[in-house]
Amino acid sequence: MNLLTEKFYIDGKWVESDSGKTVTIINPANGQILANVHQASKEQIKQAIAAADKAFKETWGPMPAIQRSRIMHKIANLINENIEGLSAIETNNVGKPIIESRNVDIPGAADTFEFFANVSVDILGNTIPSPFGNAVMDYTIREPLGVIGAITPWNFPLLLAARKIATSIAAGNTIVIKPASLTPLSTLALGKIFDAAGLPAGVVNIVTASGRDIGEAFASSTTIHEVTFTGSTSTGTELMRQCASSRIPCTLELGGKSPAVICEDCDVEEAVAGTLFGVFINQGECCCGLTRLIVHQNVYDEFTSKFVSAAKKIRVGNPMDEKTQMGPVVDAGHLETVMEYIDSGKSQGATLACGGIRLAGDEFAKGFFVEPTVFTNVTPDMRIWREEIFGPVVTITKAKDNDELIELANDTDYGLAASIWTKNLKTAHWMSAKIEAGTVWFNLHNFLFPAAPYCGFKASGVGGELGKQSLIAMTKTKNVMINLMQDTFKWY
Ligand code: ADP
């Protein structure tokens, strides 16, 4: 299947920009142009919302859940059948190593459609005992919300689009989704899969447009019933403010500054291997990725020296190479942001234990490659401790005891995820109760799967994704009461 397209997808048709505006998409590994993608005008965004509304009312909303589920299973199968093509698109556009696209992102997207296809036939209401005995029967049904507006970021384009689309349509909603302007190609490719799976026109509309235009269009629409956003805390907060004026509810999956709590009784080798994965997968461009390693003083030296020497061995290079373990960051602007954070760490007095430079030389010359970077002697007043860097940069900080480990872990505005590294189950449970984060891992980090809920606490989000609860959140409750009285009800 030819998965590449420069057009966007409205009402089952591939559409060009009516203003002729396109955005050039670049491969961050070598600066090559991948595509010039059409940008929807404000009028075309409105057409997409109208198409979703029509499909909700005429085809997808009324369709029995089992039929919707069958189409979603076809989508999952087609994603799996096109794993190589989709992986290449994702790696070329985002810069993530091909082994990650092939083993994490693309199969994860297929699993997401599969899981929500399965649970979509199990959205249950209740029968409510009435105070009138058999004379009045009461039950609830869960109805879809209507049209969902979705906005996704550039770090896991296909996987995060799959989450938003699968939960929306599994509940019987229709959707308008806008991928990040830097990385639209895999989400557009999904449109080809929807065509092949026989998804009715208008159920999913994929619109490439400016974030500002789409945010305004969603927030001012009377046919959008929910906005689901993944991206930065500042943009998400602004979007929620806009949506408040039309009373449109928002689900927000925002930033993170996730800590690893390395206890004195951990298995150091296991903690080093697991936290490396937690930090550097996807070049550190991961909302729940590890950014702060907080280490008990009794294992600090051993952990730090092993972690730094392992970080130095990570193979950075062409992400299409099977052996590459880390690719470039997503674009020139983001490279600049990451390098500014590295400079701030140095100038605020942290010790640069390894990395800290943009890679130069033939293989790297035209890409945006940063060496895996580790700072030690990091204190909570530093920007690299407080702010989300979203790149291959991690801080290591020493704590004197378990209480200080937790205190430092919670010393952040964010609350997306955390991991605890210990062999002691009691310590792990005690700490997990104290940690302010929506996901807590023991001796593991960055493992997610569709059935497990994923919710950000504090500045990391509003509402949550994944798990059956996220499907239920895409429905509304209707209460139905039935008069079964033998005699006519008369009050007057
Ligand atoms: P990042 O800078 O990490 O990409 P953003 O929050 O800026 O994070 O972007 C996440 C998504 O939000 C992208 O799809 C982007 O185009 C979109 N976006 C940017 N500005 C707005 C806005 N004002 N309203 C709605 N969406 C926006």
mmCIF file with all atom_site columns, C-alpha atoms in Angstrom, residues 414-418 435-440 453-458 460:
data_model
loop_
_atom_site.group_PDB
_atom_site.id
_atom_site.type_symbol
_atom_site.label_atom_id
_atom_site.label_alt_id
_atom_site.label_comp_id
_atom_site.label_asym_id
_atom_site.label_entity_id
_atom_site.label_seq_id
_atom_site.pdbx_PDB_ins_code
_atom_site.Cartn_x
_atom_site.Cartn_y
_atom_site.Cartn_z
_atom_site.occupancy
_atom_site.B_iso_or_equiv
_atom_site.pdbx_formal_charge
_atom_site.auth_seq_id
_atom_site.auth_comp_id
_atom_site.auth_asym_id
_atom_site.auth_atom_id
_atom_site.pdbx_PDB_model_num
ATOM 1  C CA . TYR A 1 414 ? 4.425  17.762 37.305 1.00 0.00 ? 414 TYR A CA 1
ATOM 2  C CA . GLY A 1 415 ? 2.965  14.375 38.246 1.00 0.00 ? 415 GLY A CA 1
ATOM 3  C CA . LEU A 1 416 ? 2.905  12.103 35.233 1.00 0.00 ? 416 LEU A CA 1
ATOM 4  C CA . ALA A 1 417 ? 5.053  9.114  36.178 1.00 0.00 ? 417 ALA A CA 1
ATOM 5  C CA . ALA A 1 418 ? 7.765  7.861  38.532 1.00 0.00 ? 418 ALA A CA 1
ATOM 6  C CA . ILE A 1 435 ? 4.526  9.586  45.218 1.00 0.00 ? 435 ILE A CA 1
ATOM 7  C CA . GLU A 1 436 ? 2.411  12.177 43.435 1.00 0.00 ? 436 GLU A CA 1
ATOM 8  C CA . ALA A 1 437 ? 2.204  10.680 39.954 1.00 0.00 ? 437 ALA A CA 1
ATOM 9  C CA . GLY A 1 438 ? -0.430 8.993  37.807 1.00 0.00 ? 438 GLY A CA 1
ATOM 10 C CA . THR A 1 439 ? 1.813  6.035  36.975 1.00 0.00 ? 439 THR A CA 1
ATOM 11 C CA . VAL A 1 440 ? 4.290  4.399  39.351 1.00 0.00 ? 440 VAL A CA 1
ATOM 12 C CA . PRO A 1 453 ? -4.816 3.665  32.540 1.00 0.00 ? 453 PRO A CA 1
ATOM 13 C CA . TYR A 1 454 ? -2.442 6.563  31.992 1.00 0.00 ? 454 TYR A CA 1
ATOM 14 C CA . CYS A 1 455 ? -3.321 9.780  33.847 1.00 0.00 ? 455 CYS A CA 1
ATOM 15 C CA . GLY A 1 456 ? -1.288 12.842 34.730 1.00 0.00 ? 456 GLY A CA 1
ATOM 16 C CA . PHE A 1 457 ? -1.516 14.339 38.213 1.00 0.00 ? 457 PHE A CA 1
ATOM 17 C CA . LYS A 1 458 ? -0.739 17.997 39.042 1.00 0.00 ? 458 LYS A CA 1
ATOM 18 C CA . SER A 1 460 ? 0.698  16.815 33.904 1.00 0.00 ? 460 SER A CA 1
#
